[in-house]
CSV table of C-alpha atoms and ligand atoms in Angstrom, one decimal:
chain,number,residue,atom,x,y,z
A,1,UNK,CA,105.9,59.3,-43.8
A,2,UNK,CA,103.3,58.8,-46.6
A,3,UNK,CA,103.2,56.0,-49.0
A,4,UNK,CA,100.0,57.2,-50.8
A,5,UNK,CA,100.2,58.8,-54.0
A,6,UNK,CA,100.1,62.6,-53.7
A,7,UNK,CA,96.6,62.9,-54.9
A,8,UNK,CA,95.3,60.1,-52.6
A,9,UNK,CA,97.2,61.0,-49.5
A,10,UNK,CA,94.5,63.1,-47.8
A,11,UNK,CA,91.6,61.0,-48.4
A,12,UNK,CA,89.7,60.1,-44.9
A,13,UNK,CA,86.1,59.4,-44.6
A,14,UNK,CA,84.3,61.7,-42.0
A,15,UNK,CA,81.5,59.7,-40.9
A,16,UNK,CA,78.8,61.7,-39.1
A,17,UNK,CA,76.7,58.4,-38.5
A,18,UNK,CA,79.4,56.5,-36.8
A,19,UNK,CA,79.6,58.7,-33.8
A,20,UNK,CA,75.9,58.8,-33.5
A,21,UNK,CA,75.4,55.0,-33.6
A,22,UNK,CA,78.3,54.4,-31.3
A,23,UNK,CA,76.7,56.7,-28.6
A,24,UNK,CA,73.3,55.0,-29.2
A,25,UNK,CA,74.6,51.6,-28.6
A,26,UNK,CA,76.3,52.7,-25.4
A,27,UNK,CA,73.1,54.2,-24.2
A,28,UNK,CA,71.3,50.9,-25.2
A,29,UNK,CA,73.6,48.9,-23.2
A,30,UNK,CA,73.1,51.0,-20.1
A,31,UNK,CA,69.4,51.8,-20.2
A,32,UNK,CA,68.1,49.0,-22.4
A,33,UNK,CA,67.1,48.8,-26.1
A,34,UNK,CA,63.6,49.9,-25.4
A,35,UNK,CA,64.6,53.0,-23.7
A,36,UNK,CA,66.6,54.5,-26.6
A,37,UNK,CA,65.3,56.1,-29.8
A,38,UNK,CA,67.8,55.1,-32.4
A,39,UNK,CA,67.0,57.7,-35.5
A,40,UNK,CA,70.5,57.3,-37.0
A,41,UNK,CA,70.1,54.2,-39.3
A,42,UNK,CA,69.8,54.5,-43.2
A,43,UNK,CA,67.7,51.2,-43.7
A,44,UNK,CA,64.3,50.3,-42.8
A,45,UNK,CA,63.7,48.8,-39.6
A,46,UNK,CA,60.9,47.0,-38.0
A,47,UNK,CA,59.1,48.0,-35.1
A,48,UNK,CA,61.1,45.4,-33.1
A,49,UNK,CA,64.4,47.1,-34.2
A,50,UNK,CA,65.4,44.4,-36.6
A,51,UNK,CA,66.1,44.9,-40.2
A,52,UNK,CA,63.0,44.8,-42.4
A,53,UNK,CA,63.6,42.8,-45.4
A,54,UNK,CA,60.8,42.3,-48.1
A,55,UNK,CA,59.6,38.8,-47.7
A,56,UNK,CA,59.4,38.3,-51.7
A,57,UNK,CA,62.9,39.3,-52.3
A,58,UNK,CA,64.4,37.3,-49.7
A,59,UNK,CA,62.4,34.4,-50.9
A,60,UNK,CA,63.3,34.6,-54.7
A,61,UNK,CA,66.9,35.5,-53.8
A,62,UNK,CA,67.1,32.2,-51.5
A,63,UNK,CA,65.7,30.3,-54.2
A,64,UNK,CA,68.2,31.0,-57.1
A,65,UNK,CA,69.9,28.4,-58.7
A,66,UNK,CA,73.6,27.9,-58.2
A,67,UNK,CA,74.5,29.4,-61.9
A,68,UNK,CA,72.4,32.7,-61.1
A,69,UNK,CA,74.6,33.3,-58.1
A,70,UNK,CA,78.0,32.3,-59.2
A,71,UNK,CA,78.4,33.0,-62.9
A,72,UNK,CA,79.9,36.0,-63.9
A,73,UNK,CA,77.5,38.7,-65.5
A,74,UNK,CA,78.0,40.8,-68.6
A,75,UNK,CA,79.9,43.9,-67.9
A,76,UNK,CA,76.9,46.2,-68.7
A,77,UNK,CA,74.5,44.1,-66.8
A,78,UNK,CA,72.0,41.2,-67.6
A,79,UNK,CA,70.0,42.4,-70.8
A,80,UNK,CA,66.8,41.4,-68.9
A,81,UNK,CA,67.7,43.3,-65.9
A,82,UNK,CA,68.4,46.4,-67.8
A,83,UNK,CA,65.0,45.9,-69.6
A,84,UNK,CA,63.1,45.8,-66.4
A,85,UNK,CA,65.3,48.6,-64.6
A,86,UNK,CA,64.1,50.8,-67.4
A,87,UNK,CA,60.3,50.1,-67.0
A,88,UNK,CA,60.8,50.5,-63.2
A,89,UNK,CA,62.4,53.8,-63.6
A,90,UNK,CA,59.8,55.3,-65.8
A,91,UNK,CA,56.6,53.3,-65.4
A,92,UNK,CA,54.0,54.8,-67.7
A,93,UNK,CA,56.1,58.1,-68.0
A,94,UNK,CA,58.8,56.8,-70.5
A,95,UNK,CA,60.0,60.3,-72.2
A,96,UNK,CA,60.5,60.1,-76.1
A,97,UNK,CA,64.1,59.6,-77.1
A,98,UNK,CA,66.7,57.1,-77.1
A,99,UNK,CA,67.1,55.3,-73.8
A,100,UNK,CA,70.1,53.0,-72.6
A,101,UNK,CA,71.4,51.8,-69.2
A,102,UNK,CA,74.3,50.3,-67.5
A,103,UNK,CA,74.2,48.1,-64.4
A,104,UNK,CA,76.1,49.6,-61.3
A,105,UNK,CA,77.2,48.6,-58.0
A,106,UNK,CA,74.3,50.3,-56.2
A,107,UNK,CA,72.9,53.9,-56.8
A,108,UNK,CA,76.5,54.9,-55.4
A,109,UNK,CA,77.9,53.4,-58.4
A,110,UNK,CA,75.5,55.1,-60.9
A,111,UNK,CA,76.6,58.4,-59.4
A,112,UNK,CA,80.1,57.6,-59.6
A,113,UNK,CA,79.8,56.7,-63.2
A,114,UNK,CA,77.9,59.8,-64.0
A,115,UNK,CA,80.5,62.0,-62.3
A,116,UNK,CA,83.4,60.2,-63.8
A,117,UNK,CA,82.1,60.3,-67.4
A,118,UNK,CA,80.0,63.7,-67.5
A,119,UNK,CA,81.9,66.0,-65.2
A,120,UNK,CA,85.1,67.5,-66.8
A,121,UNK,CA,88.0,66.9,-64.4
A,122,UNK,CA,88.7,70.1,-62.7
A,123,UNK,CA,85.2,71.5,-63.1
A,124,UNK,CA,82.4,71.9,-60.3
A,125,UNK,CA,79.4,69.6,-59.9
A,126,UNK,CA,76.2,71.1,-58.8
A,127,UNK,CA,73.9,70.1,-56.2
A,128,UNK,CA,71.7,71.5,-53.5
A,129,UNK,CA,73.3,72.7,-50.1
A,130,UNK,CA,71.2,70.1,-48.3
A,131,UNK,CA,72.8,66.9,-49.7
A,132,UNK,CA,73.9,63.4,-49.2
A,133,UNK,CA,77.5,63.6,-48.2
A,134,UNK,CA,78.7,60.9,-50.7
A,135,UNK,CA,78.3,63.2,-53.5
A,136,UNK,CA,81.3,65.3,-52.2
A,137,UNK,CA,83.3,62.1,-51.8
A,138,UNK,CA,82.7,60.9,-55.2
A,139,UNK,CA,83.2,64.3,-56.8
A,140,UNK,CA,86.5,64.6,-55.1
A,141,UNK,CA,87.6,61.1,-56.1
A,142,UNK,CA,86.8,61.9,-59.7
A,143,UNK,CA,89.0,65.0,-59.7
A,144,UNK,CA,86.2,67.5,-59.6
A,145,UNK,CA,84.7,69.9,-56.8
A,146,UNK,CA,81.1,69.8,-55.5
A,147,UNK,CA,79.5,73.2,-55.2
A,148,UNK,CA,75.9,74.1,-53.7
A,149,UNK,CA,73.0,76.2,-54.3
A,150,UNK,CA,70.4,76.9,-51.8
A,151,UNK,CA,67.8,74.4,-51.9
A,152,UNK,CA,64.9,76.4,-50.1
A,153,UNK,CA,63.6,79.8,-50.5
A,154,UNK,CA,61.9,81.6,-47.4
A,155,UNK,CA,58.8,79.7,-48.0
A,156,UNK,CA,60.5,76.4,-48.0
A,157,UNK,CA,59.9,76.1,-51.7
A,158,UNK,CA,62.4,75.1,-54.4
A,159,UNK,CA,64.8,78.1,-54.7
A,160,UNK,CA,64.4,78.8,-58.5
A,161,UNK,CA,66.5,82.0,-58.3
A,162,UNK,CA,69.3,80.6,-56.1
A,163,UNK,CA,69.6,77.7,-58.5
A,164,UNK,CA,69.5,79.6,-61.7
A,165,UNK,CA,72.2,82.2,-60.2
A,166,UNK,CA,74.5,79.3,-59.5
A,167,UNK,CA,74.1,77.8,-63.0
A,168,UNK,CA,74.8,81.3,-64.5
A,169,UNK,CA,77.9,81.7,-62.4
A,170,UNK,CA,79.2,78.2,-63.2
A,171,UNK,CA,78.8,78.7,-66.8
A,172,UNK,CA,81.0,81.6,-66.8
A,173,UNK,CA,83.6,79.3,-65.7
A,174,UNK,CA,83.1,76.1,-67.6
A,175,UNK,CA,81.2,75.1,-70.9
A,176,UNK,CA,79.8,71.9,-69.5
A,177,UNK,CA,78.1,71.2,-66.1
A,178,UNK,CA,76.8,68.1,-64.2
A,179,UNK,CA,73.9,68.8,-62.0
A,180,UNK,CA,72.8,66.3,-59.3
A,181,UNK,CA,69.1,66.6,-58.2
A,182,UNK,CA,67.8,64.1,-55.6
A,183,UNK,CA,64.1,63.7,-56.0
A,184,UNK,CA,61.5,62.7,-55.4
A,185,UNK,CA,61.8,62.3,-51.4
A,186,UNK,CA,65.3,63.7,-51.1
A,187,UNK,CA,67.8,62.7,-48.5
A,188,UNK,CA,68.1,64.2,-46.0
A,189,UNK,CA,65.1,66.3,-46.2
A,190,UNK,CA,62.0,64.3,-47.7
A,191,UNK,CA,61.6,67.2,-50.1
A,192,UNK,CA,60.4,66.7,-53.9
A,193,UNK,CA,60.6,69.0,-56.7
A,194,UNK,CA,57.1,70.0,-58.2
A,195,UNK,CA,56.6,69.8,-61.9
A,196,UNK,CA,56.9,73.5,-62.2
A,197,UNK,CA,60.2,73.4,-60.5
A,198,UNK,CA,61.1,70.9,-63.1
A,199,UNK,CA,59.9,73.2,-65.9
A,200,UNK,CA,62.2,76.0,-64.3
A,201,UNK,CA,65.2,73.6,-64.3
A,202,UNK,CA,64.6,72.3,-67.9
A,203,UNK,CA,64.1,76.0,-69.3
A,204,UNK,CA,67.4,76.9,-67.9
A,205,UNK,CA,69.1,73.7,-69.5
A,206,UNK,CA,67.7,74.8,-72.9
A,207,UNK,CA,68.6,78.4,-72.6
A,208,UNK,CA,72.2,77.5,-72.0
A,209,UNK,CA,72.1,74.6,-74.4
A,210,UNK,CA,71.1,77.3,-77.3
A,211,UNK,CA,74.3,79.1,-76.2
A,212,UNK,CA,76.2,75.9,-76.9
A,213,UNK,CA,76.7,74.9,-73.4
A,214,UNK,CA,76.4,71.3,-72.2
A,215,UNK,CA,74.3,70.1,-69.2
A,216,UNK,CA,73.8,66.7,-67.8
A,217,UNK,CA,71.4,66.4,-65.2
A,218,UNK,CA,71.7,63.2,-62.9
A,219,UNK,CA,68.4,62.5,-61.1
A,220,UNK,CA,68.9,60.3,-58.2
A,221,UNK,CA,65.8,58.5,-57.5
A,222,UNK,CA,67.0,56.3,-54.7
A,223,UNK,CA,63.7,56.8,-52.6
A,224,UNK,CA,61.4,56.9,-55.4
A,225,UNK,CA,59.4,53.7,-54.1
A,226,UNK,CA,58.9,55.8,-50.8
A,227,UNK,CA,57.5,59.0,-52.4
A,228,UNK,CA,54.0,58.3,-53.4
A,229,UNK,CA,51.6,56.8,-56.2
A,230,UNK,CA,54.1,55.4,-58.9
A,231,UNK,CA,53.0,57.5,-61.8
A,232,UNK,CA,52.3,60.4,-59.9
A,233,UNK,CA,55.8,60.8,-58.5
A,234,UNK,CA,57.4,59.8,-62.0
A,235,UNK,CA,55.0,62.3,-64.1
A,236,UNK,CA,58.1,64.9,-64.3
A,237,UNK,CA,60.0,62.3,-66.4
A,238,UNK,CA,57.7,62.9,-69.7
A,239,UNK,CA,59.4,66.3,-69.7
A,240,UNK,CA,62.7,64.7,-70.9
A,241,UNK,CA,61.3,64.1,-74.1
A,242,UNK,CA,63.0,65.9,-77.1
A,243,UNK,CA,65.5,68.0,-75.2
A,244,UNK,CA,68.5,69.4,-77.1
A,245,UNK,CA,71.1,67.0,-77.7
A,246,UNK,CA,73.4,68.9,-75.6
A,247,UNK,CA,71.2,68.0,-72.5
A,248,UNK,CA,71.6,64.5,-71.2
A,249,UNK,CA,69.4,63.3,-68.5
A,250,UNK,CA,70.4,60.4,-66.4
A,251,UNK,CA,68.9,58.3,-63.4
A,252,UNK,CA,70.7,56.7,-60.5
A,253,UNK,CA,68.5,53.7,-59.7
A,254,UNK,CA,69.0,51.7,-56.7
A,255,UNK,CA,67.8,48.3,-55.4
A,256,UNK,CA,68.9,49.3,-51.8
A,257,UNK,CA,65.6,50.8,-50.6
A,258,UNK,CA,63.1,49.7,-53.0
A,259,UNK,CA,64.1,46.0,-52.7
A,260,UNK,CA,65.8,46.2,-49.3
A,261,UNK,CA,68.8,45.0,-50.9
A,262,UNK,CA,71.1,47.4,-49.3
A,263,UNK,CA,74.1,44.9,-49.1
A,264,UNK,CA,73.6,43.6,-52.4
A,265,UNK,CA,75.1,46.6,-54.2
A,266,UNK,CA,73.0,46.5,-57.1
A,267,UNK,CA,71.5,49.6,-59.3
A,268,UNK,CA,71.8,51.1,-62.6
A,269,UNK,CA,72.7,54.5,-64.4
A,270,UNK,CA,69.8,55.0,-67.0
A,271,UNK,CA,70.1,57.7,-69.6
A,272,UNK,CA,67.8,59.6,-72.1
A,273,UNK,CA,68.7,61.5,-74.9
A,274,UNK,CA,67.3,62.9,-78.2
A,275,UNK,CA,70.5,61.8,-79.9
A,276,UNK,CA,71.4,58.2,-80.8
A,277,UNK,CA,75.0,58.9,-81.0
A,278,UNK,CA,75.2,60.5,-77.4
A,279,UNK,CA,73.3,57.1,-76.2
A,280,UNK,CA,75.7,55.0,-77.9
A,281,UNK,CA,78.7,56.9,-76.6
A,282,UNK,CA,76.9,56.6,-73.0
A,283,UNK,CA,77.0,52.8,-73.4
A,284,UNK,CA,80.5,52.6,-74.6
A,285,UNK,CA,82.0,54.8,-71.8
A,286,UNK,CA,80.1,53.5,-68.9
A,287,UNK,CA,80.9,49.8,-69.7
A,288,UNK,CA,84.5,50.9,-70.0
A,289,UNK,CA,84.3,52.7,-66.4
A,290,UNK,CA,82.6,49.5,-65.1
A,291,UNK,CA,85.3,47.2,-66.5
A,292,UNK,CA,87.9,49.6,-64.8
A,293,UNK,CA,86.1,49.8,-61.3
A,294,UNK,CA,84.1,46.6,-60.3
A,295,UNK,CA,84.2,44.9,-63.9
A,296,UNK,CA,80.5,43.1,-63.7
A,297,UNK,CA,78.1,43.3,-60.7
A,298,UNK,CA,75.9,41.2,-58.4
A,299,UNK,CA,74.4,38.6,-60.7
A,300,UNK,CA,72.2,37.2,-58.0
A,301,UNK,CA,70.5,40.3,-57.3
A,302,UNK,CA,69.9,41.3,-60.9
A,303,UNK,CA,68.2,38.0,-61.4
A,304,UNK,CA,66.1,38.5,-58.3
A,305,UNK,CA,64.8,41.6,-59.7
A,306,UNK,CA,64.0,40.0,-63.0
A,307,UNK,CA,62.3,37.2,-61.6
A,308,UNK,CA,60.2,39.1,-59.4
A,309,UNK,CA,59.3,41.6,-62.4
A,310,UNK,CA,58.4,38.8,-64.9
A,311,UNK,CA,56.3,36.9,-62.7
A,312,UNK,CA,52.7,38.6,-62.0
A,313,UNK,CA,52.0,36.9,-58.8
A,314,UNK,CA,55.5,37.8,-57.4
A,315,UNK,CA,55.4,41.4,-58.6
A,316,UNK,CA,52.0,41.7,-57.0
A,317,UNK,CA,53.1,40.3,-53.6
A,318,UNK,CA,56.3,42.1,-53.7
A,319,UNK,CA,54.6,45.5,-54.6
A,320,UNK,CA,52.2,44.8,-51.7
A,321,UNK,CA,54.8,44.3,-49.3
A,322,UNK,CA,56.7,47.4,-50.4
A,323,UNK,CA,53.7,49.6,-50.1
A,324,UNK,CA,53.3,48.4,-46.7
A,325,UNK,CA,56.8,49.4,-45.8
A,326,UNK,CA,56.1,52.7,-47.6
A,327,UNK,CA,52.8,53.3,-45.4
A,328,UNK,CA,54.8,52.4,-42.2
A,329,UNK,CA,57.5,55.0,-42.9
A,330,UNK,CA,54.8,57.6,-43.9
A,331,UNK,CA,53.1,57.0,-40.6
A,332,UNK,CA,56.1,57.4,-38.6
A,333,UNK,CA,57.0,60.6,-40.5
A,334,UNK,CA,53.4,61.8,-40.1
A,335,UNK,CA,53.8,61.8,-36.3
A,336,UNK,CA,56.9,63.8,-36.5
A,337,UNK,CA,55.6,66.5,-38.8
A,338,UNK,CA,52.4,66.8,-36.8
A,339,UNK,CA,53.8,67.2,-33.5
A,340,UNK,CA,56.6,69.3,-35.3
A,341,UNK,CA,53.8,71.7,-36.5
A,342,UNK,CA,51.8,71.6,-33.2
A,343,UNK,CA,55.1,72.7,-31.2
A,344,UNK,CA,56.4,74.9,-33.6
A,345,UNK,CA,59.5,72.9,-34.7
A,346,UNK,CA,60.8,74.4,-38.0
A,347,UNK,CA,61.2,70.9,-39.8
A,348,UNK,CA,61.9,70.9,-43.6
A,349,UNK,CA,59.1,70.0,-45.9
A,350,UNK,CA,58.7,66.3,-46.1
A,351,UNK,CA,57.0,64.4,-49.1
A,352,UNK,CA,58.5,61.1,-48.5
A,353,UNK,CA,61.4,58.9,-48.3
A,354,UNK,CA,63.5,57.6,-45.4
A,355,UNK,CA,64.6,61.0,-43.6
A,356,UNK,CA,63.4,64.2,-42.1
A,357,UNK,CA,65.6,67.5,-41.3
A,358,UNK,CA,65.5,70.2,-39.0
A,359,UNK,CA,67.8,73.2,-39.6
A,360,UNK,CA,70.3,74.0,-36.8
A,361,UNK,CA,73.2,76.6,-36.5
A,362,UNK,CA,75.0,73.7,-34.1
A,363,UNK,CA,73.8,70.4,-35.3
A,364,UNK,CA,76.3,68.5,-33.2
A,365,UNK,CA,75.5,70.4,-30.0
A,366,UNK,CA,71.6,69.7,-30.7
A,367,UNK,CA,72.4,65.9,-31.0
A,368,UNK,CA,74.5,66.1,-27.9
A,369,UNK,CA,71.7,67.4,-26.0
A,370,UNK,CA,69.1,65.0,-27.5
A,371,UNK,CA,71.1,62.3,-25.9
A,372,UNK,CA,69.8,63.5,-22.5
A,373,UNK,CA,66.3,62.2,-23.8
A,374,UNK,CA,68.1,59.1,-25.0
A,375,UNK,CA,67.4,60.3,-28.8
A,376,UNK,CA,70.0,59.7,-31.4
A,377,UNK,CA,70.0,61.5,-34.6
A,378,UNK,CA,72.7,62.4,-37.1
A,379,UNK,CA,74.3,66.0,-37.1
A,380,UNK,CA,74.7,67.3,-40.7
A,381,UNK,CA,76.4,70.5,-41.7
A,382,UNK,CA,73.2,72.4,-41.8
A,383,UNK,CA,71.1,70.5,-39.3
A,384,UNK,CA,69.9,67.6,-37.6
A,385,UNK,CA,68.7,64.2,-39.5
A,386,UNK,CA,66.0,62.1,-38.1
A,387,UNK,CA,65.6,58.7,-39.9
A,388,UNK,CA,61.8,57.8,-40.0
A,389,UNK,CA,63.0,54.8,-41.6
A,390,UNK,CA,64.1,53.2,-38.4
A,391,UNK,CA,62.1,54.7,-35.4
A,392,UNK,CA,59.0,52.8,-34.7
A,393,UNK,CA,55.7,54.9,-34.7
A,394,UNK,CA,55.2,54.6,-30.9
A,395,UNK,CA,58.7,55.9,-30.2
A,396,UNK,CA,58.4,58.9,-32.7
A,397,UNK,CA,55.7,60.5,-30.3
A,398,UNK,CA,57.5,63.3,-28.6
A,399,UNK,CA,60.6,63.4,-30.8
A,400,UNK,CA,59.7,66.7,-32.4
A,401,UNK,CA,59.0,68.5,-29.1
A,402,UNK,CA,62.5,67.0,-27.9
A,403,UNK,CA,64.3,68.3,-30.8
A,404,UNK,CA,62.7,71.6,-30.1
A,405,UNK,CA,63.9,71.7,-26.5
A,406,UNK,CA,67.4,70.7,-27.6
A,407,UNK,CA,67.5,73.5,-30.2
A,408,UNK,CA,66.3,76.1,-27.5
A,409,UNK,CA,69.0,74.7,-25.1
A,410,UNK,CA,72.0,75.1,-27.2
B,501,PLP,N1,71.2,58.3,-53.2
B,501,PLP,C1,71.0,58.8,-52.1
B,501,PLP,C2,70.4,60.2,-51.7
B,501,PLP,C3,71.2,57.8,-50.9
B,501,PLP,O1,70.7,58.4,-49.6
B,501,PLP,C4,71.7,56.6,-51.4
B,501,PLP,C5,71.9,55.7,-50.1
B,501,PLP,O2,71.9,56.1,-49.0
B,501,PLP,C6,72.0,56.1,-52.7
B,501,PLP,C7,71.7,57.2,-53.5
B,501,PLP,C8,72.6,55.1,-53.0
B,501,PLP,O3,72.6,53.8,-52.4
B,501,PLP,P1,73.3,52.4,-52.7
B,501,PLP,O4,74.6,52.9,-53.3
B,501,PLP,O5,73.0,51.7,-51.5
B,501,PLP,O6,72.2,52.1,-53.8
């Protein structure tokens, strides 16, 4: 017996993290928390294993007035929030063109809106073969299908040829295409596209645009605050100036990592186009989709961001704290990558972000084997994900060698 509508009946989330976390908790109970290495969590943890929250964000949030917490917000988002988000997204690299944004429930909401409104139902949405599993769930929910290109070539660089081939193949079947690119500091590998990689991506978009095809590119920047120097990691954004009007670039902005506001569910979808008409349409359709999904989003979190960004002292304190978090994760990841190199573990190239990955043909077996050493990581389809955001530096020593040992044992 099923009561669900036929299109909904088979929906079931497969959560790779749940099993790994459950096994970790069991081991912690048996052997003690200090003996286990939990590399499964997608949030920054301090060295004591507690949630790391940016003090300035917490202070401003707790100091909000009643109205800031409880009033409805405008459906498109607080205007001051959208203005600050646009400054945060681009820093000094704002492309020329028309720009608009829409507040969303986290980066997830931004991805949802992009797929719901820019991928033709029944068509394919393109992302790399190493990808955040939620893209697949959102594509299915919106009546599309996710398809992949091979992210890395044999030298672990961006596989331009694989990307170009896949785009060409898809344009034989469909006239418009949404591409999702998670950079800088990709989940799950920590990889970032170079400026040259972007030149290839945009040259291809222009080539097909000249033939009348439409391309929307969603840049998922969830981890941009953990990728390097602010303007350095955003330099590619200048390339989005003066693109053809049938190439739309969007950004999924999230307060989850950069503000440690994971549970506050606040983000934005930001769009750049050379066409004013395309941007007016963007505002109309995304506001409509917001109304149909969550209506308006978290006023308190939006206000917190505005208060921090519009007060020099608060902004500086926040940036210093966030940079310290970034440095902490970098140091943890450096330990892993250095030891991986020393022992010959083929870890994927890491530029920044919360996660590192190691390819494996049987990731679940490798993760199970790691349990012998009380190390808990997440088995993905193509490999093992180690969360540098939640493993203290001291515990990271030796993890790479143990992953290698587990890889060799299965
Ligand atoms: N994009 C990627 C690749 C992520 O890993 C995440 C969170 O884990 C997000 C976007 C969005 O997160 P949120 O919806 O919490 O803002």
